[in-house]
Tab-separated table of C-alpha atoms and ligand atoms in Angstrom:
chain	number	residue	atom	x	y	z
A	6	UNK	CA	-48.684	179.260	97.538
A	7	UNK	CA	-51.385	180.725	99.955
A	8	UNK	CA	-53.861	178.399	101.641
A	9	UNK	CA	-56.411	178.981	103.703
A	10	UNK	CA	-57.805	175.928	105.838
A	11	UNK	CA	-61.571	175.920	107.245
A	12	UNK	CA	-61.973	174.231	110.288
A	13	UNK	CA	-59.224	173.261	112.752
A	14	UNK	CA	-59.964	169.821	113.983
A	15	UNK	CA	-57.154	167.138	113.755
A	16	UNK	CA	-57.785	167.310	109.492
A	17	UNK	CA	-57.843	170.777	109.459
A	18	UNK	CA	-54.709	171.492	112.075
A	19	UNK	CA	-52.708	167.985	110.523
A	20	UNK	CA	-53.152	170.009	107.069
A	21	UNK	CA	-52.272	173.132	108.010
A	22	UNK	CA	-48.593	171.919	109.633
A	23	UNK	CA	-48.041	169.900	106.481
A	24	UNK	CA	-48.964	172.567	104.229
A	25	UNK	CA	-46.430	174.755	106.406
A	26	UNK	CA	-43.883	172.321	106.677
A	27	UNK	CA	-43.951	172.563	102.428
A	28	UNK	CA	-43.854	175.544	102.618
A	29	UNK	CA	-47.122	177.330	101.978
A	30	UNK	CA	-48.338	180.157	103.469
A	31	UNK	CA	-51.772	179.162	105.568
A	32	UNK	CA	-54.001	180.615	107.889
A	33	UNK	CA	-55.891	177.711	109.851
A	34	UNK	CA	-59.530	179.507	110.721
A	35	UNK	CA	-61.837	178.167	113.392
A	36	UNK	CA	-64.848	179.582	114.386
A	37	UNK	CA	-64.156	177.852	118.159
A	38	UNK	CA	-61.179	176.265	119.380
A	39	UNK	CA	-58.812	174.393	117.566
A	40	UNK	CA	-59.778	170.878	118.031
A	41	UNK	CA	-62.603	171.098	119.706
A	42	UNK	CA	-65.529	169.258	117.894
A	43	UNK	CA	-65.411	165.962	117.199
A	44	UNK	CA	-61.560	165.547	117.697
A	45	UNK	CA	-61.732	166.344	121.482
A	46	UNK	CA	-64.624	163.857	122.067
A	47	UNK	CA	-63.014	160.763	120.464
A	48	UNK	CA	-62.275	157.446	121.866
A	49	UNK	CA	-58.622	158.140	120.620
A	50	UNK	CA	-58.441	154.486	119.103
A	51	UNK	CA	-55.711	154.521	116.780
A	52	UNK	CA	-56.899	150.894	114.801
A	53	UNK	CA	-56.493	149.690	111.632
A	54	UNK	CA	-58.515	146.530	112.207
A	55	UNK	CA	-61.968	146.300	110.551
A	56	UNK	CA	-61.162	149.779	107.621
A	57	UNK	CA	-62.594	149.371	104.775
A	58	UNK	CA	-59.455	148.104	102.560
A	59	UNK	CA	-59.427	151.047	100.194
A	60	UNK	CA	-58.740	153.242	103.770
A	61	UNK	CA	-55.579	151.011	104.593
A	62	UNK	CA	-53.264	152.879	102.878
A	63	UNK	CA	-53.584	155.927	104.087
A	64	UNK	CA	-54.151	154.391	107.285
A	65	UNK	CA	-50.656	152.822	107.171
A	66	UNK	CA	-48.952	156.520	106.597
A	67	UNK	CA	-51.306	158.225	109.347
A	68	UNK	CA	-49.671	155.203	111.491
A	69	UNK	CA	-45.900	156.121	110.628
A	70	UNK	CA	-46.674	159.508	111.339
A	71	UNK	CA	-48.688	159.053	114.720
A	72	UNK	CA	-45.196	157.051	115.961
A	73	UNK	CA	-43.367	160.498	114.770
A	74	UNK	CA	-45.764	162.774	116.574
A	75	UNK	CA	-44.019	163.577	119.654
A	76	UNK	CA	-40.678	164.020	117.931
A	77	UNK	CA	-42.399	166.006	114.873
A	78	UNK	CA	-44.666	167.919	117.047
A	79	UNK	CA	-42.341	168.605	120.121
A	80	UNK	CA	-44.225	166.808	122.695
A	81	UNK	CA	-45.641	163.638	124.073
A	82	UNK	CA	-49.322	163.139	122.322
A	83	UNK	CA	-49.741	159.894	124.039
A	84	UNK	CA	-49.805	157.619	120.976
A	85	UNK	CA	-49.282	154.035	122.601
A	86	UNK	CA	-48.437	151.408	120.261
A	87	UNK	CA	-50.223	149.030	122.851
A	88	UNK	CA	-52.116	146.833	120.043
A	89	UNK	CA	-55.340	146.025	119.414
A	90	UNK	CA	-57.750	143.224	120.194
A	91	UNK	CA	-60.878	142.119	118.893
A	92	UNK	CA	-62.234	139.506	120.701
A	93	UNK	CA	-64.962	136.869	119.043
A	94	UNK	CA	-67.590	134.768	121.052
A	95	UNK	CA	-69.032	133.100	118.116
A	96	UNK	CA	-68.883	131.330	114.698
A	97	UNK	CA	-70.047	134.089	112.509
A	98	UNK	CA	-67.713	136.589	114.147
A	99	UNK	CA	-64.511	134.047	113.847
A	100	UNK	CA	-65.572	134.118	109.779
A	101	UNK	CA	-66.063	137.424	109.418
A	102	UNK	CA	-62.443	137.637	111.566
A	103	UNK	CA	-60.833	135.350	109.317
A	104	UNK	CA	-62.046	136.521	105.662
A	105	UNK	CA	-60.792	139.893	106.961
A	106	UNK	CA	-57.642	138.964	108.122
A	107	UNK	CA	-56.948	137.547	104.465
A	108	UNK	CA	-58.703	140.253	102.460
A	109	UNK	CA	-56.301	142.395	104.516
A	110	UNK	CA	-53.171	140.529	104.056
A	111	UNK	CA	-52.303	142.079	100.549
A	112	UNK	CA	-52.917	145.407	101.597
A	113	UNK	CA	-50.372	144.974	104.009
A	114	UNK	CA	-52.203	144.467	107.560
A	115	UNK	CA	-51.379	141.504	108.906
A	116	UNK	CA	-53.870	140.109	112.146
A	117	UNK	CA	-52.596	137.325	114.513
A	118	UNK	CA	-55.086	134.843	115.962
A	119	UNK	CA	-55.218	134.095	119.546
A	120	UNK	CA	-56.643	130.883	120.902
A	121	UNK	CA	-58.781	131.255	124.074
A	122	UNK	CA	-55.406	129.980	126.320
A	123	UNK	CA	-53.520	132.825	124.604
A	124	UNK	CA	-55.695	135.734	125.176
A	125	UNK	CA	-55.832	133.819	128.848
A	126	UNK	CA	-52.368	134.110	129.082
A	127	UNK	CA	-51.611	137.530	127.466
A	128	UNK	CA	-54.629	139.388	128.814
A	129	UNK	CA	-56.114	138.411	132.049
A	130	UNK	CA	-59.484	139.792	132.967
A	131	UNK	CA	-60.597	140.081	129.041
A	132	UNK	CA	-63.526	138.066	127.528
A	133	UNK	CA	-63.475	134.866	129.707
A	134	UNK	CA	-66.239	133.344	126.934
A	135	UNK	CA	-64.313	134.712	123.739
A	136	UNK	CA	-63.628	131.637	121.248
A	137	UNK	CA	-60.410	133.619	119.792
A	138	UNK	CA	-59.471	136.986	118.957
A	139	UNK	CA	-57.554	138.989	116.386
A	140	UNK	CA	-54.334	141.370	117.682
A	141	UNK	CA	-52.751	144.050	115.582
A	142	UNK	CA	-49.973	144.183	117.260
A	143	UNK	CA	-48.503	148.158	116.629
A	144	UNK	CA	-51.869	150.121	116.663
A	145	UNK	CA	-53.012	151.609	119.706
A	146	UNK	CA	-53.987	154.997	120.986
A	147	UNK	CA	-53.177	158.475	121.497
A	148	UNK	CA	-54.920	161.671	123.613
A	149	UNK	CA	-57.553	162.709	121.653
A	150	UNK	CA	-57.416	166.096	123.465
A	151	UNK	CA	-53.662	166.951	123.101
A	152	UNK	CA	-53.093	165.874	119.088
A	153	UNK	CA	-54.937	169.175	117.104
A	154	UNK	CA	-53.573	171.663	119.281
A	155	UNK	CA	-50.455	170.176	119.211
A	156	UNK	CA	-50.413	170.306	115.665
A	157	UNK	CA	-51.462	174.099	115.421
A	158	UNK	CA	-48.912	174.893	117.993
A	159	UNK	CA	-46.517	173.056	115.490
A	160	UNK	CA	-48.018	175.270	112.201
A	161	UNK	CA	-47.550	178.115	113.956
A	162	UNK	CA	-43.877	178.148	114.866
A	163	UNK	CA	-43.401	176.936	110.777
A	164	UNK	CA	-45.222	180.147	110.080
A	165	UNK	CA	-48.948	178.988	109.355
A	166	UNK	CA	-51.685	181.831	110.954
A	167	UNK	CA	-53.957	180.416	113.836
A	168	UNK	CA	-57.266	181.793	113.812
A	169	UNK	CA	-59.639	180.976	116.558
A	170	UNK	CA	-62.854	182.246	117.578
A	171	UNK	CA	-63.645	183.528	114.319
A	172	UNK	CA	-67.080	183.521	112.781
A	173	UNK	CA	-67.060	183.197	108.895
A	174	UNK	CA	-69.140	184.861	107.089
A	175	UNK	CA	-69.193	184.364	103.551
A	176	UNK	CA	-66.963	182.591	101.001
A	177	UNK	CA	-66.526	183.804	97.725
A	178	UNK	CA	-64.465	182.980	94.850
A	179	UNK	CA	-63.343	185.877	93.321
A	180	UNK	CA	-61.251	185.456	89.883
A	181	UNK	CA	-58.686	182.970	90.808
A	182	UNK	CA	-58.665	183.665	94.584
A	183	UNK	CA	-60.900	182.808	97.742
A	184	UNK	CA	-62.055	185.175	100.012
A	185	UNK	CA	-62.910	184.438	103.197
A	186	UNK	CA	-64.927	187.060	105.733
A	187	UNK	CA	-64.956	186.556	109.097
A	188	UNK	CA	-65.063	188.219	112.813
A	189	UNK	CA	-62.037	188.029	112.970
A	190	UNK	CA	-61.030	189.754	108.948
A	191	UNK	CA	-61.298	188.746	105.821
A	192	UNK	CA	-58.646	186.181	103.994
A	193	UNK	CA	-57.683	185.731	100.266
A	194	UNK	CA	-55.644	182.833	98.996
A	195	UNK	CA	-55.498	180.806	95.707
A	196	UNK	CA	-56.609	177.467	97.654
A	197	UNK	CA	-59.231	176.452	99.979
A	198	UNK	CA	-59.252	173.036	102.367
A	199	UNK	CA	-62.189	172.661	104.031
A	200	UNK	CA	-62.158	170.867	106.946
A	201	UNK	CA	-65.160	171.444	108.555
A	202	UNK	CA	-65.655	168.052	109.679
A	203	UNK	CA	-69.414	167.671	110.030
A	204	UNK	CA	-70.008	170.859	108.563
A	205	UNK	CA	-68.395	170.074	106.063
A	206	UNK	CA	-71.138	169.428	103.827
A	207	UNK	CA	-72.791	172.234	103.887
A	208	UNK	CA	-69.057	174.522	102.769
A	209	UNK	CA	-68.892	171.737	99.871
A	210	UNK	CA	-73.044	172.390	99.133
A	211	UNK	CA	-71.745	176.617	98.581
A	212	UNK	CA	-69.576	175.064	95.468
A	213	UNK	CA	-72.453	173.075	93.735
A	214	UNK	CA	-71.372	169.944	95.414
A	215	UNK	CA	-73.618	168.007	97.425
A	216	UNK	CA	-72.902	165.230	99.883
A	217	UNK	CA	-75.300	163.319	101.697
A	218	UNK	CA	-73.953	163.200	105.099
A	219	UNK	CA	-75.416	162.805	108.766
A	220	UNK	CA	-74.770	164.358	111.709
A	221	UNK	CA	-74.227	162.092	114.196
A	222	UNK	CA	-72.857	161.631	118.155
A	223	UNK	CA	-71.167	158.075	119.078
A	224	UNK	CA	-71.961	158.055	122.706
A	225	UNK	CA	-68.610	157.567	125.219
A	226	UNK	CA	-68.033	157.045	128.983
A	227	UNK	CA	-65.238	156.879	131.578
A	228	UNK	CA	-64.735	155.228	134.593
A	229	UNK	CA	-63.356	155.929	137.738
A	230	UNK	CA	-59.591	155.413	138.142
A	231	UNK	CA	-58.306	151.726	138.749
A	232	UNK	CA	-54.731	150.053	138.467
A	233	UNK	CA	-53.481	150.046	135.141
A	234	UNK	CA	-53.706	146.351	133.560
A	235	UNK	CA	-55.648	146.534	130.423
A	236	UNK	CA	-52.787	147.240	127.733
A	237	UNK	CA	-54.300	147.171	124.184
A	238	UNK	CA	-57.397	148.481	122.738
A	239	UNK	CA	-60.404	146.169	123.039
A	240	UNK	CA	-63.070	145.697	120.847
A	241	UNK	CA	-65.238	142.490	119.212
A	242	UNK	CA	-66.232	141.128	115.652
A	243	UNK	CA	-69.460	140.249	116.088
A	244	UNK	CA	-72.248	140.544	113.672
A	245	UNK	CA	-74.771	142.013	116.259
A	246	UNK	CA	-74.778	145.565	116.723
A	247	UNK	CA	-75.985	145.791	120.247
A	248	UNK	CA	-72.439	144.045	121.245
A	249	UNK	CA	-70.268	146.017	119.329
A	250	UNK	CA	-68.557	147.521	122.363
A	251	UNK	CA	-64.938	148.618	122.758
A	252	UNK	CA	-62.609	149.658	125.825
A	253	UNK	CA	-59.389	151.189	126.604
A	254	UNK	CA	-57.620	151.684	129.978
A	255	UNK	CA	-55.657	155.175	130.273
A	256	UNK	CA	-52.058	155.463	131.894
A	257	UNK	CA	-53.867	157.199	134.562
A	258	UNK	CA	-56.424	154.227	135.143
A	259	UNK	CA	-59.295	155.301	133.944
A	260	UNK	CA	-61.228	152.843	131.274
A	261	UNK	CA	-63.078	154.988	128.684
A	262	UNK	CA	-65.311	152.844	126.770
A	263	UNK	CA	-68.110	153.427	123.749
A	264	UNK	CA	-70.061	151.634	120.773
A	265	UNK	CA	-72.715	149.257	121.080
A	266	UNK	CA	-75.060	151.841	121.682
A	267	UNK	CA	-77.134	153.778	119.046
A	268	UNK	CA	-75.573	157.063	117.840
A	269	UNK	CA	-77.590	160.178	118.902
A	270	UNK	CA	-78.535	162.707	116.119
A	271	UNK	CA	-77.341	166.130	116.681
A	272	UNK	CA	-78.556	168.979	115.249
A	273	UNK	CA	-75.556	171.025	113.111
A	274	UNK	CA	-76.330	174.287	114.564
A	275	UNK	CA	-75.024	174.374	117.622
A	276	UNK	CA	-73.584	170.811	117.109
A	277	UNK	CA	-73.552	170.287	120.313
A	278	UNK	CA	-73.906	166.296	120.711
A	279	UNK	CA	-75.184	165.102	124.558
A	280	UNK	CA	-75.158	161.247	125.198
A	281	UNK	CA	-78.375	159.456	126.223
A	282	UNK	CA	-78.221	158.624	129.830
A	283	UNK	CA	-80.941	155.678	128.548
A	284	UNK	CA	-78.720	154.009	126.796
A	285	UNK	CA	-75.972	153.441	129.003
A	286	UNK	CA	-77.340	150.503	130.853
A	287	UNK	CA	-77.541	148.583	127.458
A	288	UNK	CA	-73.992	149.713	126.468
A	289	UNK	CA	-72.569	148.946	130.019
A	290	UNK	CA	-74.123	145.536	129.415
A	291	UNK	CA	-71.679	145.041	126.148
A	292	UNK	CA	-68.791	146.379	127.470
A	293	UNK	CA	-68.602	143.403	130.244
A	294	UNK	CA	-68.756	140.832	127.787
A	295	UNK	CA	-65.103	142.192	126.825
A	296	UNK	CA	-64.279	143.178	130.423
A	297	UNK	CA	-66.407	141.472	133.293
A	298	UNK	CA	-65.133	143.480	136.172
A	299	UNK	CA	-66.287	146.643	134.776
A	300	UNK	CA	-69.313	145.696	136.949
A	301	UNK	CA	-67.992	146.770	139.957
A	302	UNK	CA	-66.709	150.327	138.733
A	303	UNK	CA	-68.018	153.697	138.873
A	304	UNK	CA	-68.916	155.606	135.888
A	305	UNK	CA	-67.653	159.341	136.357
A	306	UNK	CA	-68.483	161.140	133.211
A	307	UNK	CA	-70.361	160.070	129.617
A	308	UNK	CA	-70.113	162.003	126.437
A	309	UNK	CA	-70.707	162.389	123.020
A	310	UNK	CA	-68.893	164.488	119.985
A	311	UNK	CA	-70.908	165.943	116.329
A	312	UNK	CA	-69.469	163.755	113.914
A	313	UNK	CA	-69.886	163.967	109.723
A	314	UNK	CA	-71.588	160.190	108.640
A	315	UNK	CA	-71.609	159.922	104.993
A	316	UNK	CA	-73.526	157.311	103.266
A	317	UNK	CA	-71.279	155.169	102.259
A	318	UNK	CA	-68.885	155.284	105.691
A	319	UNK	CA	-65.887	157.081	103.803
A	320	UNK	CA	-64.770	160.413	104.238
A	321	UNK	CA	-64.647	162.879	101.171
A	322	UNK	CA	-60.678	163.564	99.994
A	323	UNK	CA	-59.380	165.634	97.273
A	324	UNK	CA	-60.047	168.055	94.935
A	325	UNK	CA	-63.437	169.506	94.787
A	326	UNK	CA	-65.575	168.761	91.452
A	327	UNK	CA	-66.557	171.557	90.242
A	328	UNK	CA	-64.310	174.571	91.524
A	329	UNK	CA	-60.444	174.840	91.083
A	330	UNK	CA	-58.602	176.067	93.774
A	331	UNK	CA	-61.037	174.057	96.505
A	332	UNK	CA	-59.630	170.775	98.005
A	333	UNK	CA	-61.866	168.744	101.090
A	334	UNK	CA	-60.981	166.470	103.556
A	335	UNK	CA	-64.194	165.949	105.431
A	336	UNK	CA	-66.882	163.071	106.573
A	337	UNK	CA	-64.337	160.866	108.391
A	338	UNK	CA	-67.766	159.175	109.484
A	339	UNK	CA	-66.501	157.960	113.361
A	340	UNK	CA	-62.700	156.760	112.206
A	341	UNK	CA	-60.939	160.054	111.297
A	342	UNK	CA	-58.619	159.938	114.552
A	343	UNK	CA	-56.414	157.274	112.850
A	344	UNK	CA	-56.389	158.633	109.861
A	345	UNK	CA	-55.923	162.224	110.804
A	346	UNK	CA	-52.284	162.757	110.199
A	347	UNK	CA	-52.009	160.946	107.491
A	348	UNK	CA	-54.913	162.853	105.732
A	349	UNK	CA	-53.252	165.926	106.665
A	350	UNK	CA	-50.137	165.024	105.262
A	351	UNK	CA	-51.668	163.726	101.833
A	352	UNK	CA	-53.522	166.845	101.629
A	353	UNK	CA	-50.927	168.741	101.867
A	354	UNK	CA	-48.879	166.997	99.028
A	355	UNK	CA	-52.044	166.750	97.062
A	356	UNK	CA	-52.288	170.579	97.461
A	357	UNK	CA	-48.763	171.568	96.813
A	358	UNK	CA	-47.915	169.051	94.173
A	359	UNK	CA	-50.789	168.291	91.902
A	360	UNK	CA	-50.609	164.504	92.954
A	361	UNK	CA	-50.813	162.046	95.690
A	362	UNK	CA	-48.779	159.358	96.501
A	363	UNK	CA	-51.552	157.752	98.645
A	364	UNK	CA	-54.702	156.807	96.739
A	365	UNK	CA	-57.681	158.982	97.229
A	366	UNK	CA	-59.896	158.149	94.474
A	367	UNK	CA	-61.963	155.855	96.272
A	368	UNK	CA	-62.612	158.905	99.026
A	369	UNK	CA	-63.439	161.644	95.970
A	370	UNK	CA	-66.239	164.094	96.033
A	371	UNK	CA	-67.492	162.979	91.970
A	372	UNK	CA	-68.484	159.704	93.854
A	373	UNK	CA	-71.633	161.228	94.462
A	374	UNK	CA	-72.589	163.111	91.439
A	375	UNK	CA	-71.310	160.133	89.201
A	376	UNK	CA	-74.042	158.332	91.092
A	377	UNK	CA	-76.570	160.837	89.969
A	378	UNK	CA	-75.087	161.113	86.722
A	379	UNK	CA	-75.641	157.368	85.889
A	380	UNK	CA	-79.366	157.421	87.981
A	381	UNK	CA	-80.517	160.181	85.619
A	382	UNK	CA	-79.323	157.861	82.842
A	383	UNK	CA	-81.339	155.050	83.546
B	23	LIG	C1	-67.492	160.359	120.287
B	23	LIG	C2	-66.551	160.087	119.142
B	23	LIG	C3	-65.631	159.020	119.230
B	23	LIG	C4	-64.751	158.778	118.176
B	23	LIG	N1	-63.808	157.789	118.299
B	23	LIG	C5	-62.911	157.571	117.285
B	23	LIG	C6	-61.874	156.602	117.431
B	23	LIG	O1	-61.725	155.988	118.471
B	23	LIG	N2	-61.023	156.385	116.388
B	23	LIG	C7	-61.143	157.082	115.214
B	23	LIG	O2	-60.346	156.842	114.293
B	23	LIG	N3	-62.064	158.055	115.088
B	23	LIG	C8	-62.950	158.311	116.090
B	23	LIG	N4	-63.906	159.279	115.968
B	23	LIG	C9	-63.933	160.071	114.741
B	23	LIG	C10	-62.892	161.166	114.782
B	23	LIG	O3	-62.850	161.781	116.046
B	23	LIG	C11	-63.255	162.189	113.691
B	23	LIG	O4	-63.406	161.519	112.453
B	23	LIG	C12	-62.180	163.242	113.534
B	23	LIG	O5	-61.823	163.819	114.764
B	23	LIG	C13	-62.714	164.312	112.584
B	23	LIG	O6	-61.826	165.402	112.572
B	23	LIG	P1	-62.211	166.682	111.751
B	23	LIG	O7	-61.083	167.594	111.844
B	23	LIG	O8	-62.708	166.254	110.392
B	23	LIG	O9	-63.543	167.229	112.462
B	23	LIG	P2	-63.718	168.140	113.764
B	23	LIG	O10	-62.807	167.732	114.858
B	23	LIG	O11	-65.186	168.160	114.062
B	23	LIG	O12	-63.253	169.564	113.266
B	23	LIG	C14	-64.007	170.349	112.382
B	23	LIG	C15	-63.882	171.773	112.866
B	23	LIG	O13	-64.437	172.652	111.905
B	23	LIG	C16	-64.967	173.752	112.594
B	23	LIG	N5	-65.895	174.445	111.684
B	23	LIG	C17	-67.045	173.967	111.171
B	23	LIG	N6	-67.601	174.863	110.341
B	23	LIG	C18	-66.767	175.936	110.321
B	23	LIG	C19	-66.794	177.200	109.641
B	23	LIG	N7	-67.775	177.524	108.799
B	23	LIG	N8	-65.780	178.060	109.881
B	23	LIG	C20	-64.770	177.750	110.727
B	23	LIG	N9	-64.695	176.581	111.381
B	23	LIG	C21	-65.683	175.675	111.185
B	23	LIG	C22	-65.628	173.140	113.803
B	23	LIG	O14	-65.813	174.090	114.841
B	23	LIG	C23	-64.635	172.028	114.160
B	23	LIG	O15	-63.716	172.441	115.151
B	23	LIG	C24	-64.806	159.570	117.003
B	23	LIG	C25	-65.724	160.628	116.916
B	23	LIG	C26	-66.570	160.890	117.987
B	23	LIG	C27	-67.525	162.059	117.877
């Protein structure tokens, strides 16, 4: 079987060494560098905490598979099973906490709850006015910088073609084959992935299919380096948007931080997303509710990343509607870095085997048009 992937961010490059690793033939085409859109700019938080419950499947295999990745992949991607907390300074947020800690249970998350003493104990520094806090104990993080090329690199050597720097130009199906034209030559193959992450849209839009996504940049920062104390992921349940910060601490000392501030629009062509130096004051503000002594730190750099929003916050999975042959896996709307492995992986069993073992229904593209369909009813 001969597949040709468009786009080579983590879904893209997961896909294509899954697909290889299966044995398909694939050439992986990006029109910049593998991984370099909104994979590179993530916060790298690898969390299951908070997913919308139809997501936590296929969250759980991306998580087997991120503990694989340096053995699979041939070298250290930095996952960190450090855990993840979610501290709560107030009523509504312990409810909200609590009713998703037991919504969660049966799909097979399971949260601890920390008293104020505990998270005292355990985590010194962290939200001294935080009423309790939830801890998934085996997420964590990984390098958001090091985990698509790493995969390419690992396509390659199973065969799979690595196409950077390659300007497409049209995409056609032609009888029962695609055929893609770029810069760089053109490509036939009897399936299509797109993975185009924000872009996405618009490759699914050339098949009759159309999606009603944003464009959108979270905006990040990083701080100068410090000793490494802060172990797990930080982040808050809280109801109020203007708090919902989160932190993380890098081996090397740095903390990287984002949320709680407004997400920028970007424009799709370039797609290049630049954080609003306006809003960092606000957003600095959040963060030391969760970490006080962030205060006294240097900021050294702030970023942002074009990222695919659809309207209802889930990414589009499967087969395409209307055109056999075309699979996406695009629209992780700002949580695709946890579930990029395992979205590769179920793509590429989806691909090669006609099924999935992973649900994906929830995530499919006829969402949209079934909407429309039963509108146009009415
Ligand atoms: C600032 C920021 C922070 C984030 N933090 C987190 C986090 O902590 N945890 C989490 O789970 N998720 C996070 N996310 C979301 C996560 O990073 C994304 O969901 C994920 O990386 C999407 O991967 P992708 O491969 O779909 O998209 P991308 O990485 O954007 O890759 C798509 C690729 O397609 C290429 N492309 C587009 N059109 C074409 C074309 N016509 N031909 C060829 N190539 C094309 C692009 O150049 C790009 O490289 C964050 C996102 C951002 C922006």
């Amino acid at each position: 079987m001969d597949v040709i992937v468009l786009g080579g961010g983590l879904m893209g490059s997961a896909s294509a060494y899954f697909l290889a690793r299966r044995g398909a033939r694939v050439s992986l085409i990006e029109r910049n560098l593998v991984g370099s859109g909104a994979t590179v700019a993530s916060f790298g938080n690898i969390r299951r905490t908070g997913r919308h419950l139809a997501q936590l499947p296929l969250a759980h295999r991306s998580l087997s598979l991120w503990g694989e990745a340096d053995k699979m992949l041939g070298r250290d991607v930095e996952f960190r099973a450090t855990g993840h907390i979610r501290l709560i300074f107030d009523e509504d947020g312990l409810a909200d906490m609590r009713a998703y800690a037991e919504a969660a249970r049966p799909w097979g998350l399971e949260l601890e709850e920390l008293t104020p003493r505990e998270i005292r104990a355990r985590f010194p520094g962290l939200g001294p006015d935080a009423i309790a806090a939830s801890l998934s104990p085996y997420d964590g993080s990984g390098n958001p910088r090091l985990i698509a090329p790493a995969f390419a690199e690992a396509a390659r050597k199973l065969g799979a073609e690595i196409i950077e720097d390659a300007e497409v130009e049209t995409i056609r199906r032609t009888g029962s084959s695609f055929l893609v034209t770029t810069s760089k030559g053109t490509f036939a193959a009897e399936c299509l992935l797109n993975t185009a992450g924000a872009w996405g849209a618009r490759i699914a839009a050339q098949f009759g299919e159309a999606v009603p996504l944003d464009a959108r940049g979270p905006q990040m920062g990083v701080t100068e380096p410090l000793p490494h104390r802060i172990l797990p992921v930080v982040g808050i349940w809280t109801r109020d948007k203007n708090y919902g910060a989160y932190l993380r601490q890098v081996e090397r000392g740095n903390i990287v931080f984002g949320g709680a501030a407004e997400r920028v629009s970007v424009d799709l062509d370039p797609g290049h997303a630049a954080a609003d130096p306006m809003r960092l004051p606000a957003q600095l503000r959040a963060v030391a509710r969760l970490l006080p002594s962030i205060a006294q730190v240097a900021i050294i750099r702030t970023w942002s990343g074009c990222e695919g929003y659809v309207r209802d916050m889930l990414p589009v999975m499967g087969r395409s509607g209307t055109t056999p042959g075309l699979f996406h896996a695009f629209g992780f709307s700002g949580h695709g870095f946890q579930l990029g492995p395992g979205a590769g992986d179920a793509m590429a069993e989806l691909i090669t085997t006609g099924r999935c073992e992973t649900p994906l229904d929830d995530f499919s593209i006829d969402r949209f048009h079934r909407v429309s369909a039963n509108q146009s009813k009415k």
